PDB file of C-alpha atoms in Angstrom:
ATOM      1  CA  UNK A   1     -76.375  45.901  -9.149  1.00 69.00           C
ATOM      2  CA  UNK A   2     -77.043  42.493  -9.673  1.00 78.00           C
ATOM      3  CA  UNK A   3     -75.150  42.229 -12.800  1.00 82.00           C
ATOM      4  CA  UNK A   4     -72.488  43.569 -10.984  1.00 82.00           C
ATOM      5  CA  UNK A   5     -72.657  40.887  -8.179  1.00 80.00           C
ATOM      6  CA  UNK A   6     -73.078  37.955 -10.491  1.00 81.00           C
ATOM      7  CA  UNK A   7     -69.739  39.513 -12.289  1.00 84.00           C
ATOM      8  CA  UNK A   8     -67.939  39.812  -8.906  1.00 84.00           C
ATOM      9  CA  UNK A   9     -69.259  36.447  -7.980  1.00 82.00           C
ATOM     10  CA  UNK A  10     -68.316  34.770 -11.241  1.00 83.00           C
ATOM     11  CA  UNK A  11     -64.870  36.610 -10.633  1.00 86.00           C
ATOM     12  CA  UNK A  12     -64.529  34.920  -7.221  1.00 87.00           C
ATOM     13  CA  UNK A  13     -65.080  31.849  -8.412  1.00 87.00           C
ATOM     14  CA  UNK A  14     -62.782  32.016 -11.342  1.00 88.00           C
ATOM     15  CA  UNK A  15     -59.737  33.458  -8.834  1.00 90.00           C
ATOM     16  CA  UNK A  16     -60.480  30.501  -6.663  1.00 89.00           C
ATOM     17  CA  UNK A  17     -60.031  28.071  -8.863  1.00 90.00           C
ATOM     18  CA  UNK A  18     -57.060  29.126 -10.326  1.00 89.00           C
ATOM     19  CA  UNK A  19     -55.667  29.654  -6.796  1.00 91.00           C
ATOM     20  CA  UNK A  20     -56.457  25.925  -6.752  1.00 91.00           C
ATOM     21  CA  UNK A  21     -54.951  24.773 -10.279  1.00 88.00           C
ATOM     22  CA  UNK A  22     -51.721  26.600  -8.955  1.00 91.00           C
ATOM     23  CA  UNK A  23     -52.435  25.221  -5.762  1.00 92.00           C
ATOM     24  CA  UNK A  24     -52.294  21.305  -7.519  1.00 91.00           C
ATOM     25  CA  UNK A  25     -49.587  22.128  -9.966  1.00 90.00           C
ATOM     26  CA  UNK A  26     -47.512  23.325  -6.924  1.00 92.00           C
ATOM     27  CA  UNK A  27     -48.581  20.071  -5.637  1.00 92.00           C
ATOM     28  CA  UNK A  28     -47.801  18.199  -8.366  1.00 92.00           C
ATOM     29  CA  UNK A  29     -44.243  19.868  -8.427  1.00 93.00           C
ATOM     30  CA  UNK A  30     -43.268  19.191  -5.194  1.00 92.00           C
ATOM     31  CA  UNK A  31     -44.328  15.269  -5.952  1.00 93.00           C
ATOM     32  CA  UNK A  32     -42.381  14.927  -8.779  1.00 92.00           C
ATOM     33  CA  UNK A  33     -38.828  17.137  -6.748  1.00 90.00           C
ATOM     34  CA  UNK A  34     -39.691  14.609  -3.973  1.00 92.00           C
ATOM     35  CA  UNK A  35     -39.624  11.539  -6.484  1.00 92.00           C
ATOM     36  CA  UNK A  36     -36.789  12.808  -8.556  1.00 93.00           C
ATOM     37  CA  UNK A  37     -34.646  13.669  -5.363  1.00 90.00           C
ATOM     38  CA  UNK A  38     -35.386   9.901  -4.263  1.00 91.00           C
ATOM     39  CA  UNK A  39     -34.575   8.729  -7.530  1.00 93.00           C
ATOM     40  CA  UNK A  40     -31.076  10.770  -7.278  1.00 93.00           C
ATOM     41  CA  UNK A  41     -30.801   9.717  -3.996  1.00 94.00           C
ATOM     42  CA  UNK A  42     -30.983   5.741  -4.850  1.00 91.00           C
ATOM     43  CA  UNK A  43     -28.708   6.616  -7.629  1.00 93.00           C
ATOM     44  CA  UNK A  44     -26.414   8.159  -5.395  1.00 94.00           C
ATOM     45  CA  UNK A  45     -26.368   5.152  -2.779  1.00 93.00           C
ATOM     46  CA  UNK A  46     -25.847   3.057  -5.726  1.00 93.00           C
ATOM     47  CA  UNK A  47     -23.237   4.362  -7.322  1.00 94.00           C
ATOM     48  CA  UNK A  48     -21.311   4.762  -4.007  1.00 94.00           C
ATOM     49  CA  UNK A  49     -21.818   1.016  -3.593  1.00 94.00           C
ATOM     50  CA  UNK A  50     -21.046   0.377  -6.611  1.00 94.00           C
ATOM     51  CA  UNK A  51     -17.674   2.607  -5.968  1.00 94.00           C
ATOM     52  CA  UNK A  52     -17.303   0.684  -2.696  1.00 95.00           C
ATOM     53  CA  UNK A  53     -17.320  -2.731  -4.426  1.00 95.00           C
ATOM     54  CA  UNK A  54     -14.696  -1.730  -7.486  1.00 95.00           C
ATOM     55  CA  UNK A  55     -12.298  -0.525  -4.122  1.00 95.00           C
ATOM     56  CA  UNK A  56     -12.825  -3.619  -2.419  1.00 95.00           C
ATOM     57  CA  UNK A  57     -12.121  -6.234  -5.558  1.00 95.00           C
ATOM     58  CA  UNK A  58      -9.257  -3.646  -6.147  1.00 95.00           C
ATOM     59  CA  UNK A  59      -7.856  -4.356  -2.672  1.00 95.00           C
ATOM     60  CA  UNK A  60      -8.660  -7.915  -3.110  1.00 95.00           C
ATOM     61  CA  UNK A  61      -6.391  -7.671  -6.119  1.00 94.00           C
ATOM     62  CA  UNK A  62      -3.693  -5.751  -5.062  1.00 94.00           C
ATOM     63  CA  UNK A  63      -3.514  -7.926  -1.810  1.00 93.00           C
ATOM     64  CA  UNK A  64      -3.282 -11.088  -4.033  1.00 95.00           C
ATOM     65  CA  UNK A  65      -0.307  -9.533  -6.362  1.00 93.00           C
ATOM     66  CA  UNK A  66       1.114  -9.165  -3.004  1.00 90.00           C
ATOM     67  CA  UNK A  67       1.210 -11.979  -1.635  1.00 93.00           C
ATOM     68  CA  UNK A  68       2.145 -13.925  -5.139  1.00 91.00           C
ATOM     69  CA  UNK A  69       4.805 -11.291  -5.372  1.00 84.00           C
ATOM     70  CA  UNK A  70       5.999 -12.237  -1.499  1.00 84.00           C
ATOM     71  CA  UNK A  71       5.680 -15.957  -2.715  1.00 90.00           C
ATOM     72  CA  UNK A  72       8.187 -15.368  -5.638  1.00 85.00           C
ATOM     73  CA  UNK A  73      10.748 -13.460  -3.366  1.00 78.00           C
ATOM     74  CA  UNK A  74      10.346 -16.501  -0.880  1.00 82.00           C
ATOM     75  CA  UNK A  75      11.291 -18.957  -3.937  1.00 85.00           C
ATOM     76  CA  UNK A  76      13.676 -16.625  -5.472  1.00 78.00           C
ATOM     77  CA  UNK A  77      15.905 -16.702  -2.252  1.00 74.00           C
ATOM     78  CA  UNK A  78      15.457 -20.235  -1.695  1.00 80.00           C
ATOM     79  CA  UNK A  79      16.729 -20.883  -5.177  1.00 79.00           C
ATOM     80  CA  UNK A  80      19.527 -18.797  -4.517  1.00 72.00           C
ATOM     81  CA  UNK A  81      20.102 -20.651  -1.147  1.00 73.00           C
ATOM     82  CA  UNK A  82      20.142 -24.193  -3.236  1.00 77.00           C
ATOM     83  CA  UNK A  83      22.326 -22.651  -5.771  1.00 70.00           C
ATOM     84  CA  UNK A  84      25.042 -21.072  -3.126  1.00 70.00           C
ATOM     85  CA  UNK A  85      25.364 -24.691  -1.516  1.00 70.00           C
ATOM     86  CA  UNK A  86      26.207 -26.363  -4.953  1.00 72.00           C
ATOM     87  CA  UNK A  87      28.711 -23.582  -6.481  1.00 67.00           C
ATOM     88  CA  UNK A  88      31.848 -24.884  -6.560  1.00 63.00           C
ATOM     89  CA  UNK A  89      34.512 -22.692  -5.097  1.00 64.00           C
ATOM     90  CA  UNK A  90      35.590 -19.452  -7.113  1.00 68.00           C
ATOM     91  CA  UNK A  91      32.461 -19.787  -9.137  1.00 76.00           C
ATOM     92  CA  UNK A  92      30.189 -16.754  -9.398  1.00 79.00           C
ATOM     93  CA  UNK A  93      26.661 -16.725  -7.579  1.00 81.00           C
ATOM     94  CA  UNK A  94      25.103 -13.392  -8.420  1.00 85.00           C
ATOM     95  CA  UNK A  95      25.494 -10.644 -11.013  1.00 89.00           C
ATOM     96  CA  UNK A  96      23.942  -7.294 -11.627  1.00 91.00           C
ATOM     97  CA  UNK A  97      23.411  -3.743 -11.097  1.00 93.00           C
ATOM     98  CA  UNK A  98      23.548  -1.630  -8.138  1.00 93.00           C
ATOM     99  CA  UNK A  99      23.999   1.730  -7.184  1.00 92.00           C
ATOM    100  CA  UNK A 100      26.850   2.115  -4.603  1.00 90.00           C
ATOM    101  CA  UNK A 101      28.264   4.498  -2.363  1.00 89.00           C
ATOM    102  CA  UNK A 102      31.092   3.688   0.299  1.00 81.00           C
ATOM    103  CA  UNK A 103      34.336   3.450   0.880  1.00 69.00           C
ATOM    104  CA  UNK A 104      36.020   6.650   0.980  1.00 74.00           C
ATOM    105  CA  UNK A 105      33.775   8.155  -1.714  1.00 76.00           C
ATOM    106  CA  UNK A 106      31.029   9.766  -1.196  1.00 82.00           C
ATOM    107  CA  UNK A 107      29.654  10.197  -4.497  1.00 88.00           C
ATOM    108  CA  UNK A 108      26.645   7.520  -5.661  1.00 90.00           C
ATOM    109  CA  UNK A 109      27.990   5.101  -8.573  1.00 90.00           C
ATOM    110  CA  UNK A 110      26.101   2.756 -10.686  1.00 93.00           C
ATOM    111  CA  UNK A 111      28.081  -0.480 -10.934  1.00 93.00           C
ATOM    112  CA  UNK A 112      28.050  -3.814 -12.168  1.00 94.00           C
ATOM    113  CA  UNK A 113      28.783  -6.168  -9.546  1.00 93.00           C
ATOM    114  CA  UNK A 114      30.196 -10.092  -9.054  1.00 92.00           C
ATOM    115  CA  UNK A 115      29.325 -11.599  -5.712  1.00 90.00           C
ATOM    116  CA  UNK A 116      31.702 -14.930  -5.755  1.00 86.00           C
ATOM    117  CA  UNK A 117      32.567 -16.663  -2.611  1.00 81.00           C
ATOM    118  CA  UNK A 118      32.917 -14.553   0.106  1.00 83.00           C
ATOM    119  CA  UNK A 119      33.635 -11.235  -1.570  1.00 88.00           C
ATOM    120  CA  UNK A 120      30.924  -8.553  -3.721  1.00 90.00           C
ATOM    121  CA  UNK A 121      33.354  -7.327  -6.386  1.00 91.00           C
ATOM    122  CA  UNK A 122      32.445  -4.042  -8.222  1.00 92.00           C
ATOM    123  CA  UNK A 123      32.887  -3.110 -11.907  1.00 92.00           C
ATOM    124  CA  UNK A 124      33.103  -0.213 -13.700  1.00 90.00           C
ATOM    125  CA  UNK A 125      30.769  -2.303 -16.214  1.00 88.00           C
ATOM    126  CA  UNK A 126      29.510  -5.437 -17.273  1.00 86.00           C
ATOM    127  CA  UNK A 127      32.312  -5.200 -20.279  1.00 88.00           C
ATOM    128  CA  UNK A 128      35.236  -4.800 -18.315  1.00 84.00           C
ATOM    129  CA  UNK A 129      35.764  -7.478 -15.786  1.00 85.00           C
ATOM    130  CA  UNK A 130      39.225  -7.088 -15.350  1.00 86.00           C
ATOM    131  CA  UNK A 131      39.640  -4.236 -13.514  1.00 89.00           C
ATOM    132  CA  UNK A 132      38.073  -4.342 -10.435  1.00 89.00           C
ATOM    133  CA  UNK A 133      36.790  -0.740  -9.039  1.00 89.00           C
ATOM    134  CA  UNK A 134      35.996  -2.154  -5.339  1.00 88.00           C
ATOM    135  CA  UNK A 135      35.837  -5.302  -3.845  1.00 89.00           C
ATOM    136  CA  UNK A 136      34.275  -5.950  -0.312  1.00 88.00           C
ATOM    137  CA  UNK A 137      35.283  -8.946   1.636  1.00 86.00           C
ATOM    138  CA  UNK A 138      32.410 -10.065   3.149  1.00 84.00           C
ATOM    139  CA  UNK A 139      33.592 -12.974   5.399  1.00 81.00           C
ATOM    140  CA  UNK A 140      33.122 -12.296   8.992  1.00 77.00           C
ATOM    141  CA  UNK A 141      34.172  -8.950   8.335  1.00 81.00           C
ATOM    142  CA  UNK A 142      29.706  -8.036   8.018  1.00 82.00           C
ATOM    143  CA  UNK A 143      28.114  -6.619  11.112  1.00 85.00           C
ATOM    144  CA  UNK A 144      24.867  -6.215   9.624  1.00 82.00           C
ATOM    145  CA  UNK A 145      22.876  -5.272   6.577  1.00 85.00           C
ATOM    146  CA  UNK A 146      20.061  -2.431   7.254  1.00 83.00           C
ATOM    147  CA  UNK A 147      17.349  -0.464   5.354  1.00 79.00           C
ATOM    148  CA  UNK A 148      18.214   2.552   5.348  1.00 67.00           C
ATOM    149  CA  UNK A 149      16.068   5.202   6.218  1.00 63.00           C
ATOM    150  CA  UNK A 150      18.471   7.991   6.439  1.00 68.00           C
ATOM    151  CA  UNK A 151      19.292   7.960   2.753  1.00 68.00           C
ATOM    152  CA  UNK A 152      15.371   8.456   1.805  1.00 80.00           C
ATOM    153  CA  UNK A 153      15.930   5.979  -1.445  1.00 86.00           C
ATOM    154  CA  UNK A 154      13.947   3.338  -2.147  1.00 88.00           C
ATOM    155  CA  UNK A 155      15.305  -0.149  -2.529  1.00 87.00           C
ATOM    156  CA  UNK A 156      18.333   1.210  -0.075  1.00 88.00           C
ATOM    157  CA  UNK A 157      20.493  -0.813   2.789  1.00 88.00           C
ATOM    158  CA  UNK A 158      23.002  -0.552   4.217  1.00 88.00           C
ATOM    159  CA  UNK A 159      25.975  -2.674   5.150  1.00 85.00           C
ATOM    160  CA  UNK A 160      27.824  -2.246   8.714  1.00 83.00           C
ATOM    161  CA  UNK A 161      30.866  -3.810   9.301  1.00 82.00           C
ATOM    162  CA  UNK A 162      32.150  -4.912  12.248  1.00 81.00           C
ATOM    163  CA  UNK A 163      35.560  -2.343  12.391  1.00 78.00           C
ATOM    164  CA  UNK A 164      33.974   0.614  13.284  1.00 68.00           C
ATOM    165  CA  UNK A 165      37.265   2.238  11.126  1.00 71.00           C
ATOM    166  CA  UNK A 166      35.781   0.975   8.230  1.00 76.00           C
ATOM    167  CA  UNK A 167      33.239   3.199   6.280  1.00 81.00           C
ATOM    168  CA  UNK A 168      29.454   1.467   5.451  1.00 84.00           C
ATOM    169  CA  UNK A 169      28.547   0.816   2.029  1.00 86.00           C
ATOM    170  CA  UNK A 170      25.513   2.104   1.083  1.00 89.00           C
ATOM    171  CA  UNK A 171      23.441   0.404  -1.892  1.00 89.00           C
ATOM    172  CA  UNK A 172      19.968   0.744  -3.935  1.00 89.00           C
ATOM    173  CA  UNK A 173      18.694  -1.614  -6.360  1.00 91.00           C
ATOM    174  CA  UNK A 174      16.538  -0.488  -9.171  1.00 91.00           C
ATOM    175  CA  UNK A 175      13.890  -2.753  -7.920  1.00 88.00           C
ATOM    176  CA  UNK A 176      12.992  -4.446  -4.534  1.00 83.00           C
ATOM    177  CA  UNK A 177      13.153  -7.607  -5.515  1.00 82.00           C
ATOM    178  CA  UNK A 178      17.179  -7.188  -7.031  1.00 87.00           C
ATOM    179  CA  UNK A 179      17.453  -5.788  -3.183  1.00 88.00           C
ATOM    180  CA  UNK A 180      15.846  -8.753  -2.005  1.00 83.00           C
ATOM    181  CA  UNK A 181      18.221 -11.572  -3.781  1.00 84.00           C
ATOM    182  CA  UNK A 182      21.225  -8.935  -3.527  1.00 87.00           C
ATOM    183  CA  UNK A 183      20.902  -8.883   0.565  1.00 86.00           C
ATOM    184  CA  UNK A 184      19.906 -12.808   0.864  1.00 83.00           C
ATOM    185  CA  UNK A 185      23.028 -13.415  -1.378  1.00 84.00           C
ATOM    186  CA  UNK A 186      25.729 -10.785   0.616  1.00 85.00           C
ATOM    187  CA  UNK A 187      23.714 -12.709   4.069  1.00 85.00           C
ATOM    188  CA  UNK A 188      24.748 -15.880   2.483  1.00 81.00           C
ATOM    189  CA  UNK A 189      28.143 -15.210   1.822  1.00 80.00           C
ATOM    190  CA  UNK A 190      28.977 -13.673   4.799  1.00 78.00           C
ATOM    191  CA  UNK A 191      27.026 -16.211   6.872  1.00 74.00           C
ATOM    192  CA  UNK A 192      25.020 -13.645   8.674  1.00 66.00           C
TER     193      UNK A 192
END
């Protein structure tokens, strides 16, 4: 009987203290998911500020092309102001493309255009200039010149005149900055 004790006794002790060594390696665990959940965490904050900073120099960027973009339109037009006051009469102020719609069509054209004095002439294209498709006389015939929201196209306006019996043009530029000197140039000749 006392071999039998000392046996369940001995087994006792043995179940105890391997309930304990699971007991610390569950321990342990837990430590190290608690450490490595901080460490993910930290990494986490990290790389979100991290992320936070690339958006903000990103804006900072953008904001700057912006505004050096603005400051080229600003020179752009007041170059084209300087040059309007020293053409000499029938001479030729602005050429280029634009896509047009007005008149009594109502289909969208690309065309090479002429604006010269007081008048935007349209071409077929830039090869033949002597046969004009259109020409628009702008002087104090020009209500006003609008974007145009209602055509949905970017680098649109629109140009009212002031006979309501006369149809709007419609334009778009391939770029906003050709809309920019196009408008400033039609505003010029018209003397909007």
């Amino acid at each position: 009987m006392m071999e039998q004790a000392k046996r369940e006794a001995a087994e006792r002790l043995r179940r105890e203290e391997l309930r304990r060594a699971e007991e610390e390696a569950r321990r342990i665990q837990e430590e190290k998911d608690r450490e490595e959940a901080a460490r993910r965490k930290a990494l986490e904050a990290e790389e979100r500020e991290r992320i936070k900073k690339q958006e903000e120099e990103r804006k900072k960027i953008k904001a700057e092309e912006l505004r050096k973009r603005e400051e080229t339109r600003k020179a752009e037009r007041e170059h084209l102001k300087e040059r309007f006051k020293n053409l000499k009469d029938g001479e030729v102020m602005l050429t280029g493309h634009v896509t047009a719609q007005g008149g009594n069509s109502i289909m969208w054209r690309r065309r090479y255009f002429q604006l010269k004095g007081d008048s935007l002439a349209l071409f077929k294209n830039e090869q033949d200039l002597s046969k004009t498709v259109d020409k628009i006389d702008l002087s104090n015939k020009i209500k006003s010149i609008s974007d145009d929201a209602e055509v949905m196209i970017p680098h649109s306006f629109k140009l009212n005149f002031k006979d309501f019996d006369e149809e709007p043009y419609l334009f778009y530029c391939d770029e906003a900055e050709d809309k920019d000197l196009l408008i400033v140039g039609i505003q010029l000749a018209a003397r909007l």
